[in-house]
């Protein structure tokens, strides 16, 4: 079994419900290593890029409102990269099925998720579902220097990148 990296996002409902500790404890059962972690605000561009494969779905606009925090008045998510043997499958298993009603009740989504009256699955965490998806998502959410393992080839950039702010 080869080492894999996978992206986990604790969605705004997870932070709003103070579930961060519980979720991290559950994920630690996998014995995988955390190799990147941060709390960030999700803007429209990131939200749409992350879920671009679902843009034709009837729930897409609500999903964008969900991941960007608009539904919960909570503008934070926690993004983590887990790394190790069969990381993608191990994390998906503990996360549970996409539909929280169908998810194993002891999985994270089964225990903490719900279906909104609009039909949206409010399911507390995101977890990458394949190697290709994990690579695309990790590159979208993290810069190379924010990860403690050299996961993918990177190039030397300029010291000040784009409109990034620097400390005074
Ligand atoms: P995943 O998160 O289990 O990988 P995806 O199909 O990638 O599932 O969908 C992304 C997110 O969109 C889900 O986590 C859930 O919040 C929402 N979602 C997916 N399918 C549905 C649906 O059929 N109804 C309502 N919400 C959905
Ligand atoms: Mg998915």
CSV table of C-alpha atoms and ligand atoms in Angstrom, one decimal:
chain,number,residue,atom,x,y,z
A,1,UNK,CA,0.0,0.0,0.0
A,2,UNK,CA,1.4,3.4,-1.0
A,3,UNK,CA,1.4,6.6,1.0
A,4,UNK,CA,-1.4,9.0,-0.1
A,5,UNK,CA,-2.3,12.5,0.9
A,6,UNK,CA,-5.9,13.6,1.3
A,7,UNK,CA,-7.6,16.9,2.0
A,8,UNK,CA,-10.0,17.3,4.9
A,9,UNK,CA,-12.1,20.4,5.4
A,10,UNK,CA,-14.0,20.9,8.6
A,11,UNK,CA,-17.0,22.8,7.1
A,12,UNK,CA,-18.6,25.9,8.7
A,13,UNK,CA,-21.2,23.8,10.6
A,14,UNK,CA,-18.4,21.8,12.2
A,15,UNK,CA,-16.8,25.0,13.5
A,16,UNK,CA,-20.1,26.5,14.5
A,17,UNK,CA,-21.1,23.4,16.5
A,18,UNK,CA,-17.7,23.3,18.2
A,19,UNK,CA,-17.0,19.9,16.7
A,20,UNK,CA,-13.3,20.5,15.8
A,21,UNK,CA,-11.9,18.6,18.7
A,22,UNK,CA,-14.3,15.6,18.2
A,23,UNK,CA,-13.6,15.4,14.5
A,24,UNK,CA,-9.8,15.6,15.0
A,25,UNK,CA,-10.1,12.8,17.6
A,26,UNK,CA,-12.0,10.6,15.3
A,27,UNK,CA,-9.6,11.2,12.5
A,28,UNK,CA,-6.6,10.4,14.8
A,29,UNK,CA,-8.0,6.8,14.9
A,30,UNK,CA,-6.6,6.5,11.4
A,31,UNK,CA,-3.0,6.9,12.7
A,32,UNK,CA,-2.4,9.1,9.7
A,33,UNK,CA,0.0,12.1,9.9
A,34,UNK,CA,-1.2,15.7,9.7
A,35,UNK,CA,1.2,17.4,7.3
A,36,UNK,CA,-0.6,20.7,6.8
A,37,UNK,CA,-3.4,22.6,8.7
A,38,UNK,CA,-4.9,26.0,8.8
A,39,UNK,CA,-8.1,28.0,9.5
A,40,UNK,CA,-9.2,30.1,6.6
A,41,UNK,CA,-12.0,32.1,5.1
A,42,UNK,CA,-13.4,30.6,2.0
A,43,UNK,CA,-14.1,33.2,-0.7
A,44,UNK,CA,-16.4,32.7,-3.7
A,45,UNK,CA,-13.5,31.8,-6.1
A,46,UNK,CA,-12.2,29.1,-3.8
A,47,UNK,CA,-15.7,27.7,-3.1
A,48,UNK,CA,-16.6,27.5,-6.8
A,49,UNK,CA,-13.2,26.1,-7.8
A,50,UNK,CA,-13.4,23.4,-5.1
A,51,UNK,CA,-16.9,22.3,-6.1
A,52,UNK,CA,-16.6,23.0,-9.8
A,53,UNK,CA,-17.6,19.4,-10.7
A,54,UNK,CA,-21.0,20.0,-9.2
A,55,UNK,CA,-21.9,23.2,-10.9
A,56,UNK,CA,-24.7,21.7,-12.9
A,57,UNK,CA,-26.4,20.3,-9.7
A,58,UNK,CA,-29.6,22.0,-8.5
A,59,UNK,CA,-28.0,22.4,-5.0
A,60,UNK,CA,-24.8,24.1,-6.3
A,61,UNK,CA,-25.6,27.7,-5.3
A,62,UNK,CA,-26.6,26.6,-1.8
A,63,UNK,CA,-23.5,24.4,-1.6
A,64,UNK,CA,-21.4,27.5,-2.3
A,65,UNK,CA,-23.2,29.5,0.4
A,66,UNK,CA,-22.6,26.5,2.7
A,67,UNK,CA,-18.9,26.1,2.2
A,68,UNK,CA,-18.2,29.9,2.2
A,69,UNK,CA,-20.0,30.2,5.6
A,70,UNK,CA,-23.0,32.2,4.5
A,71,UNK,CA,-25.5,29.6,5.7
A,72,UNK,CA,-24.0,29.6,9.2
A,73,UNK,CA,-22.8,33.2,9.7
A,74,UNK,CA,-19.4,31.5,10.2
A,75,UNK,CA,-16.6,32.5,7.9
A,76,UNK,CA,-14.1,29.9,8.9
A,77,UNK,CA,-13.2,26.4,7.8
A,78,UNK,CA,-10.3,24.3,8.9
A,79,UNK,CA,-8.3,22.7,6.2
A,80,UNK,CA,-6.0,19.7,6.9
A,81,UNK,CA,-3.9,17.4,4.9
A,82,UNK,CA,-3.6,13.8,6.2
A,83,UNK,CA,-0.8,11.6,4.9
A,84,UNK,CA,0.0,7.9,5.1
A,85,UNK,CA,-1.0,4.4,3.9
A,86,UNK,CA,-4.4,4.4,2.2
A,87,UNK,CA,-5.2,7.8,3.6
A,88,UNK,CA,-8.0,8.6,1.2
A,89,UNK,CA,-10.0,5.4,2.0
A,90,UNK,CA,-9.3,5.6,5.7
A,91,UNK,CA,-10.6,9.1,6.0
A,92,UNK,CA,-13.6,8.5,3.8
A,93,UNK,CA,-14.6,5.6,5.9
A,94,UNK,CA,-14.5,7.6,9.2
A,95,UNK,CA,-16.2,10.5,7.4
A,96,UNK,CA,-19.1,8.3,6.3
A,97,UNK,CA,-21.5,8.5,3.3
A,98,UNK,CA,-22.3,11.9,1.7
A,99,UNK,CA,-25.9,11.7,2.7
A,100,UNK,CA,-25.8,12.0,6.6
A,101,UNK,CA,-29.1,10.0,6.8
A,102,UNK,CA,-27.5,7.1,5.0
A,103,UNK,CA,-24.1,7.4,6.7
A,104,UNK,CA,-23.1,4.9,9.4
A,105,UNK,CA,-24.4,6.4,12.7
A,106,UNK,CA,-20.9,6.2,14.2
A,107,UNK,CA,-19.2,7.9,11.3
A,108,UNK,CA,-18.6,11.7,11.6
A,109,UNK,CA,-21.3,12.5,9.1
A,110,UNK,CA,-23.7,10.0,10.6
A,111,UNK,CA,-23.1,11.4,14.1
A,112,UNK,CA,-23.1,15.1,13.3
A,113,UNK,CA,-24.6,15.7,9.9
A,114,UNK,CA,-28.2,16.6,9.0
A,115,UNK,CA,-30.3,17.3,5.9
A,116,UNK,CA,-31.6,20.9,5.6
A,117,UNK,CA,-35.2,21.5,4.7
A,118,UNK,CA,-33.9,22.7,1.4
A,119,UNK,CA,-32.4,19.2,0.8
A,120,UNK,CA,-28.7,20.2,1.2
A,121,UNK,CA,-26.6,17.7,2.9
A,122,UNK,CA,-25.0,19.5,5.8
A,123,UNK,CA,-22.3,16.9,6.6
A,124,UNK,CA,-19.6,18.6,8.7
A,125,UNK,CA,-16.6,17.6,6.7
A,126,UNK,CA,-15.1,17.3,3.3
A,127,UNK,CA,-12.7,14.4,2.4
A,128,UNK,CA,-11.0,13.9,-1.0
A,129,UNK,CA,-12.4,10.8,-2.8
A,130,UNK,CA,-9.5,9.9,-5.2
A,131,UNK,CA,-5.8,10.5,-5.7
A,132,UNK,CA,-6.4,12.9,-8.6
A,133,UNK,CA,-9.0,14.8,-6.6
A,134,UNK,CA,-6.8,15.0,-3.6
A,135,UNK,CA,-3.9,16.4,-5.7
A,136,UNK,CA,-6.2,19.0,-7.3
A,137,UNK,CA,-7.7,20.0,-4.0
A,138,UNK,CA,-4.5,20.2,-2.0
A,139,UNK,CA,-2.9,22.4,-4.7
A,140,UNK,CA,-6.0,24.6,-4.6
A,141,UNK,CA,-6.1,25.0,-0.8
A,142,UNK,CA,-2.4,25.0,0.1
A,143,UNK,CA,0.9,26.5,-1.0
A,144,UNK,CA,3.9,24.3,-1.1
A,145,UNK,CA,5.5,25.9,1.9
A,146,UNK,CA,2.5,25.2,4.1
A,147,UNK,CA,3.0,21.5,3.8
A,148,UNK,CA,5.8,19.7,5.6
A,149,UNK,CA,6.2,16.9,3.0
A,150,UNK,CA,7.2,17.5,-0.6
A,151,UNK,CA,4.0,16.1,-2.1
A,152,UNK,CA,4.1,17.4,-5.6
A,153,UNK,CA,6.8,19.2,-7.7
A,154,UNK,CA,7.0,22.9,-6.9
A,155,UNK,CA,9.0,25.7,-8.4
A,156,UNK,CA,10.8,28.6,-6.7
A,157,UNK,CA,8.5,31.6,-6.7
A,158,UNK,CA,9.2,35.3,-6.0
A,159,UNK,CA,9.6,36.3,-2.4
A,160,UNK,CA,6.4,38.3,-2.4
A,161,UNK,CA,3.7,36.5,-4.3
A,162,UNK,CA,0.8,38.4,-5.9
A,163,UNK,CA,-1.2,40.4,-3.5
A,164,UNK,CA,-0.2,38.4,-0.4
A,165,UNK,CA,0.2,40.5,2.7
A,166,UNK,CA,3.4,40.6,4.6
A,167,UNK,CA,3.9,41.2,8.4
A,168,UNK,CA,5.0,44.7,9.2
B,1,LIG,P1,-18.6,14.1,-0.9
B,1,LIG,O1,-18.5,15.4,-0.1
B,1,LIG,O2,-19.1,12.9,-0.1
B,1,LIG,O3,-17.4,13.8,-1.8
B,1,LIG,P2,-19.8,15.2,-3.4
B,1,LIG,O4,-20.7,14.5,-4.3
B,1,LIG,O5,-18.4,15.6,-3.8
B,1,LIG,O6,-19.8,14.3,-2.0
B,1,LIG,O7,-20.7,16.5,-3.0
B,1,LIG,C1,-20.1,17.6,-2.3
B,1,LIG,C2,-21.0,18.1,-1.2
B,1,LIG,O8,-22.2,18.5,-1.8
B,1,LIG,C3,-21.5,17.0,-0.2
B,1,LIG,O9,-20.5,16.8,0.8
B,1,LIG,C4,-22.8,17.6,0.3
B,1,LIG,O10,-22.5,18.7,1.2
B,1,LIG,C5,-23.3,18.2,-1.0
B,1,LIG,N1,-24.2,17.3,-1.7
B,1,LIG,C6,-23.8,16.2,-2.5
B,1,LIG,N2,-24.8,15.6,-3.1
B,1,LIG,C7,-25.9,16.2,-2.6
B,1,LIG,C8,-27.3,15.9,-2.8
B,1,LIG,O11,-27.7,15.0,-3.6
B,1,LIG,N3,-28.2,16.7,-2.2
B,1,LIG,C9,-27.8,17.7,-1.4
B,1,LIG,N4,-26.5,18.0,-1.1
B,1,LIG,C10,-25.5,17.2,-1.8
B,2,LIG,MG1,-16.5,14.9,-3.3
